[in-house]
Tab-separated table of C-alpha atoms in Angstrom:
chain	number	residue	atom	x	y	z
A	289	UNK	CA	26.818	-54.574	24.341
A	290	UNK	CA	29.408	-55.691	26.956
A	291	UNK	CA	29.344	-52.195	28.492
A	292	UNK	CA	25.543	-52.343	28.900
A	293	UNK	CA	25.841	-55.863	30.316
A	294	UNK	CA	28.386	-54.692	32.912
A	295	UNK	CA	26.148	-51.752	33.875
A	296	UNK	CA	23.185	-54.110	34.190
A	297	UNK	CA	25.169	-56.553	36.345
A	298	UNK	CA	26.368	-53.742	38.579
A	299	UNK	CA	22.938	-52.136	38.990
A	300	UNK	CA	21.115	-55.459	39.246
A	301	UNK	CA	17.828	-53.695	38.380
A	302	UNK	CA	14.559	-55.493	37.837
A	303	UNK	CA	12.604	-55.123	34.600
A	304	UNK	CA	10.084	-52.990	36.494
A	305	UNK	CA	12.782	-50.472	37.434
A	306	UNK	CA	13.992	-50.299	33.832
A	307	UNK	CA	10.417	-49.752	32.673
A	308	UNK	CA	9.981	-46.994	35.250
A	309	UNK	CA	13.196	-45.340	34.014
A	310	UNK	CA	12.031	-45.439	30.402
A	311	UNK	CA	8.602	-44.073	31.279
A	312	UNK	CA	10.204	-41.348	33.394
A	313	UNK	CA	12.438	-40.301	30.513
A	314	UNK	CA	9.412	-40.195	28.185
A	315	UNK	CA	7.515	-38.087	30.719
A	316	UNK	CA	10.442	-35.675	31.088
A	317	UNK	CA	10.696	-35.413	27.311
A	318	UNK	CA	6.955	-34.815	27.027
A	319	UNK	CA	6.914	-32.068	29.662
A	320	UNK	CA	10.044	-30.440	28.239
A	321	UNK	CA	8.603	-30.393	24.740
A	322	UNK	CA	5.266	-29.094	26.034
A	323	UNK	CA	6.999	-26.153	27.688
A	324	UNK	CA	9.227	-25.510	24.668
A	325	UNK	CA	6.258	-25.574	22.280
A	326	UNK	CA	4.651	-22.663	24.148
A	327	UNK	CA	7.733	-20.416	24.165
A	328	UNK	CA	9.749	-21.404	21.088
A	329	UNK	CA	10.829	-18.599	18.712
A	330	UNK	CA	8.072	-17.293	16.473
A	331	UNK	CA	8.389	-17.613	12.709
A	332	UNK	CA	9.769	-14.486	11.070
A	333	UNK	CA	7.089	-11.870	10.431
A	334	UNK	CA	4.578	-13.152	12.995
A	335	UNK	CA	3.296	-10.633	15.615
A	336	UNK	CA	3.504	-7.669	13.245
A	337	UNK	CA	2.691	-4.044	14.075
A	338	UNK	CA	2.566	-1.915	10.971
A	339	UNK	CA	2.982	1.808	10.574
A	340	UNK	CA	0.001	4.139	10.624
A	341	UNK	CA	-0.818	5.216	7.061
A	342	UNK	CA	-3.386	7.792	5.975
A	343	UNK	CA	-5.545	5.765	3.613
A	344	UNK	CA	-8.854	5.341	1.872
A	345	UNK	CA	-10.707	2.748	3.901
A	346	UNK	CA	-14.268	1.430	3.619
A	347	UNK	CA	-16.390	-0.530	6.080
A	348	UNK	CA	-18.393	-3.461	4.663
A	349	UNK	CA	-20.788	-5.753	6.535
A	350	UNK	CA	-23.032	-8.798	6.224
A	351	UNK	CA	-26.233	-9.014	8.252
A	352	UNK	CA	-28.864	-11.690	8.681
A	353	UNK	CA	-31.967	-10.738	10.670
A	354	UNK	CA	-35.727	-11.122	10.991
A	355	UNK	CA	-37.831	-8.215	9.731
A	356	UNK	CA	-41.008	-6.821	11.286
A	357	UNK	CA	-43.096	-9.334	9.333
A	358	UNK	CA	-41.112	-12.266	10.704
A	359	UNK	CA	-39.293	-12.949	7.435
A	360	UNK	CA	-35.569	-13.746	7.378
A	361	UNK	CA	-33.500	-11.124	5.571
A	362	UNK	CA	-29.986	-11.638	4.190
A	363	UNK	CA	-27.864	-8.588	3.393
A	364	UNK	CA	-24.505	-9.950	2.256
A	365	UNK	CA	-21.885	-7.632	0.722
A	366	UNK	CA	-18.394	-8.795	1.715
A	367	UNK	CA	-17.996	-11.708	-0.688
A	368	UNK	CA	-19.258	-9.693	-3.654
A	369	UNK	CA	-16.595	-7.111	-2.807
A	370	UNK	CA	-13.984	-9.882	-2.917
A	371	UNK	CA	-15.189	-10.959	-6.358
A	372	UNK	CA	-15.020	-7.382	-7.639
A	373	UNK	CA	-11.443	-7.045	-6.346
A	374	UNK	CA	-10.447	-10.248	-8.138
A	375	UNK	CA	-12.046	-8.972	-11.336
A	376	UNK	CA	-10.147	-5.667	-11.101
A	377	UNK	CA	-6.714	-7.160	-10.293
A	378	UNK	CA	-3.995	-6.389	-12.848
A	379	UNK	CA	-1.076	-8.704	-12.066
A	380	UNK	CA	-1.307	-10.102	-8.509
A	381	UNK	CA	-3.927	-11.784	-6.311
A	382	UNK	CA	-3.133	-13.191	-2.853
A	383	UNK	CA	-5.983	-14.798	-0.928
A	384	UNK	CA	-5.459	-16.181	2.590
A	385	UNK	CA	-8.548	-17.913	3.954
A	386	UNK	CA	-9.056	-20.122	7.009
A	387	UNK	CA	-12.125	-21.975	5.715
A	388	UNK	CA	-12.057	-22.322	1.935
A	389	UNK	CA	-14.547	-25.059	1.058
A	390	UNK	CA	-18.261	-25.611	0.567
A	391	UNK	CA	-18.816	-28.339	3.135
A	392	UNK	CA	-22.161	-27.868	4.866
A	393	UNK	CA	-22.097	-30.219	7.847
A	394	UNK	CA	-25.703	-30.161	9.069
A	395	UNK	CA	-26.316	-26.559	8.034
A	396	UNK	CA	-29.814	-25.975	6.737
A	397	UNK	CA	-30.540	-23.964	3.589
A	398	UNK	CA	-30.239	-21.282	2.428
A	399	UNK	CA	-26.552	-21.199	1.697
A	400	UNK	CA	-24.326	-19.870	-1.059
A	401	UNK	CA	-21.475	-21.896	-2.563
A	402	UNK	CA	-18.846	-19.238	-1.877
A	403	UNK	CA	-15.772	-21.402	-2.483
A	404	UNK	CA	-17.156	-22.674	-5.778
A	405	UNK	CA	-17.767	-19.097	-6.936
A	406	UNK	CA	-14.310	-17.909	-5.878
A	407	UNK	CA	-12.557	-20.878	-7.501
A	408	UNK	CA	-14.431	-20.194	-10.745
A	409	UNK	CA	-13.467	-16.508	-10.606
A	410	UNK	CA	-9.778	-17.286	-9.997
A	411	UNK	CA	-9.677	-19.913	-12.753
A	412	UNK	CA	-11.286	-17.534	-15.227
A	413	UNK	CA	-8.854	-14.775	-14.234
A	414	UNK	CA	-5.866	-17.071	-14.736
A	415	UNK	CA	-7.113	-18.279	-18.111
A	416	UNK	CA	-7.612	-14.726	-19.325
A	417	UNK	CA	-4.271	-13.561	-17.890
A	418	UNK	CA	-1.850	-16.526	-17.865
A	419	UNK	CA	1.038	-14.405	-16.563
A	420	UNK	CA	-0.884	-13.189	-13.540
A	421	UNK	CA	0.458	-14.267	-10.126
A	422	UNK	CA	-2.397	-15.844	-8.152
A	423	UNK	CA	-1.772	-17.474	-4.772
A	424	UNK	CA	-4.264	-19.054	-2.399
A	425	UNK	CA	-3.129	-19.767	1.172
A	426	UNK	CA	-5.323	-22.072	3.246
A	427	UNK	CA	-5.415	-23.789	6.609
A	428	UNK	CA	-4.952	-27.590	6.819
A	429	UNK	CA	-8.519	-27.933	8.109
A	430	UNK	CA	-9.628	-27.729	4.471
A	431	UNK	CA	-7.863	-31.025	3.729
A	432	UNK	CA	-8.904	-32.336	7.153
A	433	UNK	CA	-5.199	-32.329	8.049
A	434	UNK	CA	-4.262	-34.542	5.114
A	435	UNK	CA	-7.212	-36.951	4.937
A	436	UNK	CA	-8.249	-35.641	1.511
A	437	UNK	CA	-6.943	-33.595	-1.394
A	438	UNK	CA	-9.497	-30.759	-1.704
A	439	UNK	CA	-11.132	-30.604	-5.125
A	440	UNK	CA	-10.716	-26.833	-5.281
A	441	UNK	CA	-6.946	-27.225	-4.807
A	442	UNK	CA	-6.776	-29.624	-7.747
A	443	UNK	CA	-8.798	-27.302	-9.999
A	444	UNK	CA	-6.733	-24.243	-9.093
A	445	UNK	CA	-3.361	-25.929	-9.481
A	446	UNK	CA	-4.420	-27.340	-12.836
A	447	UNK	CA	-4.553	-23.815	-14.329
A	448	UNK	CA	-1.389	-22.596	-12.593
A	449	UNK	CA	-2.743	-21.021	-9.415
A	450	UNK	CA	-0.354	-21.624	-6.513
A	451	UNK	CA	-2.091	-23.202	-3.527
A	452	UNK	CA	-0.168	-23.153	-0.244
A	453	UNK	CA	-1.424	-25.179	2.712
A	454	UNK	CA	-0.043	-23.485	5.811
A	455	UNK	CA	2.602	-25.429	7.712
A	456	UNK	CA	1.401	-25.075	11.312
A	457	UNK	CA	4.324	-26.924	12.939
A	458	UNK	CA	6.474	-23.766	13.402
A	459	UNK	CA	3.684	-22.100	15.400
A	460	UNK	CA	3.580	-22.211	19.178
A	461	UNK	CA	1.254	-24.641	20.916
A	462	UNK	CA	-2.058	-23.400	22.265
A	463	UNK	CA	-2.766	-26.904	23.638
A	464	UNK	CA	0.640	-27.866	25.105
A	465	UNK	CA	-0.778	-30.824	27.052
A	466	UNK	CA	-1.270	-32.588	23.729
A	467	UNK	CA	1.304	-30.915	21.467
A	468	UNK	CA	4.272	-31.992	23.608
A	469	UNK	CA	3.370	-35.653	23.185
A	470	UNK	CA	2.417	-35.112	19.521
A	471	UNK	CA	5.779	-33.581	18.650
A	472	UNK	CA	7.565	-36.386	20.519
A	473	UNK	CA	5.806	-39.296	18.859
A	474	UNK	CA	3.778	-38.507	15.782
A	475	UNK	CA	4.375	-35.072	14.296
A	476	UNK	CA	6.468	-36.253	11.371
A	477	UNK	CA	4.293	-39.186	10.340
A	478	UNK	CA	2.658	-38.799	6.959
A	479	UNK	CA	-1.036	-39.074	6.215
A	480	UNK	CA	-2.927	-41.096	3.627
A	481	UNK	CA	-5.323	-38.989	1.556
A	482	UNK	CA	-8.419	-40.942	0.584
A	483	UNK	CA	-7.763	-43.708	3.118
A	484	UNK	CA	-9.908	-42.336	5.940
A	485	UNK	CA	-12.320	-44.591	7.800
A	486	UNK	CA	-13.577	-42.443	10.687
A	487	UNK	CA	-16.739	-40.281	10.594
A	488	UNK	CA	-16.422	-36.627	9.626
A	489	UNK	CA	-18.608	-34.083	11.501
A	490	UNK	CA	-18.021	-31.422	8.831
A	491	UNK	CA	-18.631	-33.266	5.571
A	492	UNK	CA	-19.022	-36.582	3.725
A	493	UNK	CA	-15.313	-37.480	3.486
A	494	UNK	CA	-13.989	-40.071	5.932
A	495	UNK	CA	-11.060	-39.068	8.135
A	496	UNK	CA	-7.936	-40.872	9.236
A	497	UNK	CA	-7.020	-41.277	12.892
A	498	UNK	CA	-3.969	-39.105	12.296
A	499	UNK	CA	-6.196	-36.223	11.183
A	500	UNK	CA	-8.109	-36.339	14.451
A	501	UNK	CA	-4.863	-36.470	16.413
A	502	UNK	CA	-3.494	-33.506	14.447
A	503	UNK	CA	-6.700	-31.552	15.057
A	504	UNK	CA	-6.115	-31.795	18.825
A	505	UNK	CA	-3.188	-29.386	18.511
A	506	UNK	CA	-5.816	-26.655	17.912
A	507	UNK	CA	-3.423	-24.665	15.723
A	508	UNK	CA	-4.758	-22.613	12.838
A	509	UNK	CA	-4.025	-20.065	10.166
A	510	UNK	CA	-7.188	-18.166	11.040
A	511	UNK	CA	-6.479	-15.191	8.755
A	512	UNK	CA	-9.004	-13.918	6.217
A	513	UNK	CA	-7.368	-11.503	3.793
A	514	UNK	CA	-7.340	-10.624	0.100
A	515	UNK	CA	-4.709	-8.415	-1.584
A	516	UNK	CA	-4.705	-7.297	-5.222
A	517	UNK	CA	-3.110	-4.621	-7.366
A	518	UNK	CA	-6.288	-2.959	-8.538
A	519	UNK	CA	-6.970	-0.200	-11.026
A	520	UNK	CA	-5.943	2.489	-8.520
A	521	UNK	CA	-3.023	0.627	-6.927
A	522	UNK	CA	-2.607	-1.885	-4.134
A	523	UNK	CA	-5.657	-2.663	-2.044
A	524	UNK	CA	-6.503	-5.216	0.631
A	525	UNK	CA	-9.598	-6.572	2.286
A	526	UNK	CA	-9.365	-7.805	5.895
A	527	UNK	CA	-12.454	-9.562	7.209
A	528	UNK	CA	-14.040	-11.974	9.653
A	529	UNK	CA	-15.747	-13.863	6.807
A	530	UNK	CA	-14.723	-17.308	5.600
A	531	UNK	CA	-15.238	-18.455	2.014
A	532	UNK	CA	-17.381	-21.358	3.144
A	533	UNK	CA	-20.908	-22.348	2.160
A	534	UNK	CA	-22.009	-23.231	5.692
A	535	UNK	CA	-20.864	-19.768	6.825
A	536	UNK	CA	-22.520	-17.833	4.008
A	537	UNK	CA	-25.424	-16.526	6.125
A	538	UNK	CA	-23.274	-15.390	9.072
A	539	UNK	CA	-22.999	-11.792	10.237
A	540	UNK	CA	-19.509	-10.545	9.374
A	541	UNK	CA	-17.499	-7.335	8.998
A	542	UNK	CA	-14.660	-6.204	6.741
A	543	UNK	CA	-12.438	-3.255	5.864
A	544	UNK	CA	-11.178	-2.499	2.363
A	545	UNK	CA	-8.040	-0.334	2.372
A	546	UNK	CA	-5.812	1.129	-0.340
A	547	UNK	CA	-2.142	2.100	-0.504
A	548	UNK	CA	0.788	1.278	1.798
A	549	UNK	CA	-1.429	-0.382	4.431
A	550	UNK	CA	-2.543	-2.859	1.768
A	551	UNK	CA	1.108	-3.571	0.978
A	552	UNK	CA	1.725	-4.229	4.677
A	553	UNK	CA	-0.994	-6.884	4.527
A	554	UNK	CA	0.681	-8.432	1.475
A	555	UNK	CA	4.076	-8.528	3.143
A	556	UNK	CA	2.660	-10.210	6.268
A	557	UNK	CA	1.352	-12.929	3.957
A	558	UNK	CA	4.848	-13.333	2.529
A	559	UNK	CA	5.964	-14.547	5.960
A	560	UNK	CA	3.285	-17.249	6.034
A	561	UNK	CA	4.084	-18.387	2.509
A	562	UNK	CA	7.786	-18.616	3.340
A	563	UNK	CA	7.076	-20.554	6.539
A	564	UNK	CA	5.090	-23.028	4.435
A	565	UNK	CA	7.585	-23.482	1.617
A	566	UNK	CA	6.117	-20.932	-0.799
A	567	UNK	CA	6.877	-17.404	-1.906
A	568	UNK	CA	4.897	-14.274	-2.760
A	569	UNK	CA	5.763	-11.022	-4.510
A	570	UNK	CA	7.510	-8.738	-2.016
A	571	UNK	CA	6.530	-5.118	-2.517
A	572	UNK	CA	8.185	-2.095	-0.944
A	573	UNK	CA	6.346	1.215	-1.007
A	574	UNK	CA	7.814	4.396	0.413
A	575	UNK	CA	5.606	6.081	2.986
A	576	UNK	CA	4.822	8.806	0.481
A	577	UNK	CA	2.793	11.869	1.286
A	578	UNK	CA	-0.939	11.237	1.468
A	579	UNK	CA	-4.087	13.099	2.326
A	580	UNK	CA	-3.815	13.946	6.051
A	581	UNK	CA	-7.577	14.354	6.290
A	582	UNK	CA	-8.058	10.630	5.697
A	583	UNK	CA	-8.181	8.180	8.631
A	584	UNK	CA	-4.994	6.379	9.564
A	585	UNK	CA	-4.841	2.605	9.110
A	586	UNK	CA	-2.479	0.145	10.807
A	587	UNK	CA	-1.996	-3.581	10.190
A	588	UNK	CA	-1.875	-5.760	13.316
A	589	UNK	CA	-1.264	-9.510	13.416
A	590	UNK	CA	-1.315	-12.076	16.224
A	591	UNK	CA	-0.414	-10.648	19.668
A	592	UNK	CA	-0.126	-7.141	18.242
A	593	UNK	CA	-3.927	-7.308	17.987
A	594	UNK	CA	-4.207	-7.850	21.742
A	595	UNK	CA	-1.883	-4.929	22.406
A	596	UNK	CA	-4.014	-2.747	20.149
A	597	UNK	CA	-7.288	-3.794	21.786
A	598	UNK	CA	-5.902	-3.329	25.291
A	599	UNK	CA	-4.575	0.115	24.345
A	600	UNK	CA	-7.994	1.066	22.950
A	601	UNK	CA	-9.753	0.002	26.159
A	602	UNK	CA	-7.188	1.330	28.628
A	603	UNK	CA	-7.019	4.741	26.949
A	604	UNK	CA	-10.794	5.241	27.219
A	605	UNK	CA	-12.005	7.722	29.813
A	606	UNK	CA	-15.341	8.596	31.429
A	607	UNK	CA	-16.502	10.560	28.397
A	608	UNK	CA	-15.863	7.708	25.964
A	609	UNK	CA	-18.053	4.897	24.673
A	610	UNK	CA	-16.753	1.411	23.814
A	611	UNK	CA	-18.883	-0.726	21.492
A	612	UNK	CA	-17.861	-4.363	21.092
A	613	UNK	CA	-19.349	-6.957	18.741
A	614	UNK	CA	-17.633	-10.314	19.186
A	615	UNK	CA	-18.101	-13.964	18.226
A	616	UNK	CA	-15.872	-15.227	21.073
A	617	UNK	CA	-14.819	-13.177	24.113
A	618	UNK	CA	-12.763	-15.024	26.736
A	619	UNK	CA	-9.270	-13.482	27.053
A	620	UNK	CA	-8.685	-12.588	30.698
A	621	UNK	CA	-6.528	-9.513	30.018
A	622	UNK	CA	-9.249	-8.038	27.806
A	623	UNK	CA	-11.982	-8.859	30.325
A	624	UNK	CA	-10.075	-7.265	33.192
A	625	UNK	CA	-9.378	-4.179	31.053
A	626	UNK	CA	-13.108	-3.866	30.308
A	627	UNK	CA	-13.954	-4.101	34.008
A	628	UNK	CA	-11.367	-1.452	34.869
A	629	UNK	CA	-12.767	0.825	32.151
A	630	UNK	CA	-16.251	0.323	33.585
A	631	UNK	CA	-14.970	1.517	36.965
A	632	UNK	CA	-13.534	4.630	35.275
A	633	UNK	CA	-17.011	5.478	34.007
A	634	UNK	CA	-16.538	4.451	30.371
A	635	UNK	CA	-19.881	3.636	28.735
A	636	UNK	CA	-19.950	0.009	27.596
A	637	UNK	CA	-22.113	-1.691	24.967
A	638	UNK	CA	-21.138	-5.368	24.631
A	639	UNK	CA	-22.853	-7.413	21.912
A	640	UNK	CA	-22.003	-11.119	21.795
A	641	UNK	CA	-22.878	-14.243	19.880
A	642	UNK	CA	-24.767	-16.594	22.257
A	643	UNK	CA	-22.512	-19.506	21.216
A	644	UNK	CA	-25.452	-21.755	20.460
A	645	UNK	CA	-25.141	-22.482	16.725
A	646	UNK	CA	-22.352	-24.414	14.999
A	647	UNK	CA	-23.236	-25.504	11.466
A	648	UNK	CA	-26.454	-27.270	12.421
A	649	UNK	CA	-25.283	-28.381	15.846
A	650	UNK	CA	-26.122	-26.824	19.199
A	651	UNK	CA	-23.324	-25.550	21.472
A	652	UNK	CA	-23.397	-25.076	25.243
A	653	UNK	CA	-22.825	-21.312	25.358
A	654	UNK	CA	-19.214	-21.479	26.580
A	655	UNK	CA	-17.408	-19.069	26.811
A	656	UNK	CA	-19.607	-16.080	25.970
A	657	UNK	CA	-22.440	-16.738	28.407
A	658	UNK	CA	-20.031	-17.122	31.312
A	659	UNK	CA	-18.122	-13.970	30.341
A	660	UNK	CA	-21.383	-12.104	29.797
A	661	UNK	CA	-22.453	-12.813	33.381
A	662	UNK	CA	-19.120	-11.520	34.645
A	663	UNK	CA	-19.465	-8.305	32.638
A	664	UNK	CA	-23.141	-7.906	33.496
A	665	UNK	CA	-22.365	-8.297	37.207
A	666	UNK	CA	-19.703	-5.580	36.791
A	667	UNK	CA	-22.408	-3.187	35.585
A	668	UNK	CA	-21.959	-3.365	31.809
A	669	UNK	CA	-24.814	-3.514	29.335
A	670	UNK	CA	-24.680	-6.816	27.457
A	671	UNK	CA	-26.912	-7.982	24.608
A	672	UNK	CA	-26.999	-11.079	22.409
A	673	UNK	CA	-27.144	-11.384	18.649
A	674	UNK	CA	-30.450	-12.965	17.670
A	675	UNK	CA	-29.041	-15.964	15.809
A	676	UNK	CA	-31.372	-18.568	14.323
A	677	UNK	CA	-28.977	-21.112	12.854
A	678	UNK	CA	-26.322	-18.694	11.586
A	679	UNK	CA	-23.554	-17.191	13.705
A	680	UNK	CA	-22.858	-13.613	14.746
A	681	UNK	CA	-19.318	-14.024	13.448
A	682	UNK	CA	-18.209	-10.357	13.491
A	683	UNK	CA	-15.133	-9.295	15.453
A	684	UNK	CA	-15.117	-5.531	16.006
A	685	UNK	CA	-14.297	-2.986	18.736
A	686	UNK	CA	-15.084	0.744	18.472
A	687	UNK	CA	-14.005	3.532	20.822
A	688	UNK	CA	-15.849	6.839	20.524
A	689	UNK	CA	-13.874	9.671	22.085
A	690	UNK	CA	-15.397	13.029	21.217
A	691	UNK	CA	-14.445	14.038	17.702
A	692	UNK	CA	-12.101	11.044	17.336
A	693	UNK	CA	-12.864	7.376	16.877
A	694	UNK	CA	-10.826	4.191	16.846
A	695	UNK	CA	-11.832	0.890	15.258
A	696	UNK	CA	-10.166	-2.543	15.397
A	697	UNK	CA	-11.621	-5.232	13.139
A	698	UNK	CA	-10.578	-8.471	11.474
A	699	UNK	CA	-10.232	-12.217	11.938
A	700	UNK	CA	-9.295	-12.363	15.622
A	701	UNK	CA	-11.690	-13.378	18.349
A	702	UNK	CA	-10.741	-11.961	21.740
A	703	UNK	CA	-9.464	-15.256	23.139
A	704	UNK	CA	-6.071	-16.482	24.321
A	705	UNK	CA	-5.701	-18.691	21.253
A	706	UNK	CA	-6.356	-15.781	18.889
A	707	UNK	CA	-4.338	-13.127	20.727
A	708	UNK	CA	-1.281	-14.816	22.261
A	709	UNK	CA	0.757	-15.771	19.168
A	710	UNK	CA	-0.827	-19.207	18.720
A	711	UNK	CA	-3.201	-18.734	15.775
A	712	UNK	CA	-2.276	-16.656	12.751
A	713	UNK	CA	-4.589	-13.611	12.673
A	714	UNK	CA	-4.892	-10.289	10.810
A	715	UNK	CA	-6.778	-7.172	11.950
A	716	UNK	CA	-6.795	-3.534	10.922
A	717	UNK	CA	-6.762	-0.599	13.332
A	718	UNK	CA	-8.307	2.657	12.095
A	719	UNK	CA	-7.997	6.042	13.837
A	720	UNK	CA	-9.515	9.305	12.667
A	721	UNK	CA	-12.277	11.907	12.797
A	722	UNK	CA	-15.624	10.612	13.986
A	723	UNK	CA	-17.371	11.959	10.881
A	724	UNK	CA	-15.225	9.848	8.508
A	725	UNK	CA	-17.452	7.526	6.512
A	726	UNK	CA	-15.723	4.360	7.754
A	727	UNK	CA	-16.696	5.204	11.356
A	728	UNK	CA	-20.191	6.392	10.459
A	729	UNK	CA	-20.847	3.105	8.632
A	730	UNK	CA	-19.328	0.925	11.382
A	731	UNK	CA	-21.305	2.681	14.101
A	732	UNK	CA	-24.512	2.439	12.080
A	733	UNK	CA	-23.962	-1.303	11.675
A	734	UNK	CA	-23.422	-1.728	15.408
A	735	UNK	CA	-26.358	0.474	16.394
A	736	UNK	CA	-28.698	-1.335	14.014
A	737	UNK	CA	-27.751	-4.681	15.521
A	738	UNK	CA	-28.012	-3.252	19.049
A	739	UNK	CA	-31.289	-1.340	18.835
A	740	UNK	CA	-33.552	-3.371	16.473
A	741	UNK	CA	-34.945	-0.451	14.406
A	742	UNK	CA	-38.275	-0.613	12.533
A	743	UNK	CA	-39.434	-3.744	14.322
A	744	UNK	CA	-36.449	-5.790	13.069
A	745	UNK	CA	-34.946	-8.465	15.330
A	746	UNK	CA	-31.153	-8.257	15.339
A	747	UNK	CA	-30.413	-8.654	19.043
A	748	UNK	CA	-31.898	-9.794	22.355
A	749	UNK	CA	-31.560	-8.672	25.988
A	750	UNK	CA	-29.026	-10.232	28.344
A	751	UNK	CA	-31.694	-12.212	30.196
A	752	UNK	CA	-32.436	-14.330	27.104
A	753	UNK	CA	-29.228	-16.375	27.450
A	754	UNK	CA	-28.158	-15.513	30.998
A	755	UNK	CA	-26.326	-18.484	32.536
A	756	UNK	CA	-25.366	-18.437	36.223
A	757	UNK	CA	-23.870	-21.948	36.271
A	758	UNK	CA	-20.760	-21.969	38.471
A	759	UNK	CA	-19.720	-25.290	36.946
A	760	UNK	CA	-19.773	-23.915	33.398
A	761	UNK	CA	-17.843	-20.855	34.532
A	762	UNK	CA	-15.180	-23.090	36.037
A	763	UNK	CA	-15.079	-25.148	32.825
A	764	UNK	CA	-14.609	-21.967	30.793
A	765	UNK	CA	-11.728	-20.782	32.975
A	766	UNK	CA	-9.967	-24.160	32.790
A	767	UNK	CA	-10.418	-24.334	29.019
A	768	UNK	CA	-9.124	-20.799	28.490
A	769	UNK	CA	-6.110	-21.379	30.753
A	770	UNK	CA	-5.147	-24.815	29.474
A	771	UNK	CA	-5.879	-24.476	25.762
A	772	UNK	CA	-8.185	-27.519	25.857
A	773	UNK	CA	-10.801	-25.791	23.756
A	774	UNK	CA	-11.692	-24.848	20.207
A	775	UNK	CA	-12.269	-21.165	21.038
């Protein structure tokens, strides 16, 4: 104390100068942490590029549309495929799902209680096979960042299913303006499940202030995968679909793959479990000989997805055709690559969600409408999914190149948050002969949505949602650059 007193006497500073020093040190700490949070080392196993494996792979899709008589039609197949995989599993099930709940928000009927059905299927499987290893990995959004203990977690743990809520702290910050301050002041504070008092836009449960503050980090385990050891060996499903009642009518896409590529998916999930204090079976499979006539499949996670998409676009030439179906498109590297491909004479068909529907609420069209104008002005053909309450939630890019095709599909939107090692994401890349069934089915799905056959209404022309607002474009660019966004 005498040392501090001597320093104070020598400096003879006023209280205002001391306050300024303290605030300056806090500001320096905040800025330093903000920078560090964007560049800190990635958790082990994140940003994974797998080997190319010849594999059996199937394309699966969900579509909601209006038929020629004006009646809404729902053709949903992905979730039923998940249930069949769970039923066929022999010893291991690993499910990683961003949204795993049946909250509806303001979503109007019809809806299907997907989480309730999956929980029932997993519980029944565990009861019939007590020694089976079943793990469910979820994002903290399902507990509203600690405001509640999800009922499905309680039911699953009661029968011995391991439920792992992803620890997002090791991930880099997509919103560094907030995360620097958060990590300095509040990151290690606990939460109080059941003690919330603030309104919840997604469901009936009240939220704590800390949950809202945690949400502002905009971090997520956005993966949507299922891995099982089925009757014919290891198989995985990688999809854009959430197990979430309010999402049950969305358009979505998925790939179901067998063999070593499925094991690669499993081992990428091991990294997330380990990061979050859990553990999964670790399986090693030699890259044994397989049928060379089958397409090749590659697992991509996080920024590896961006590298794959950019390679697909940049390798296209004037004789190629790129078809893109995307819920969110905003990443500047991808947009510039598309514009460069357009200049090379590559045929472009860009199909986007209009960003108007969000679980019963209306959105302002950012970012897709602003990006659509940019692409349209560059000469590309852009259309909109004809959404009427549901979302066009698919994330898929196809490159047709003569007798060869390439397909990239999965959980990742083409945004900075999804592609730059902020969110956790999983996609599959498929390369092979254009007549392979996986490509025929994927192209048929895209063309149906694009061309509205038989009087059906799947999509609308660009003019329907064209938005020339310079202000909104500027807002989009600031949000994409800064991370102050939910896309």
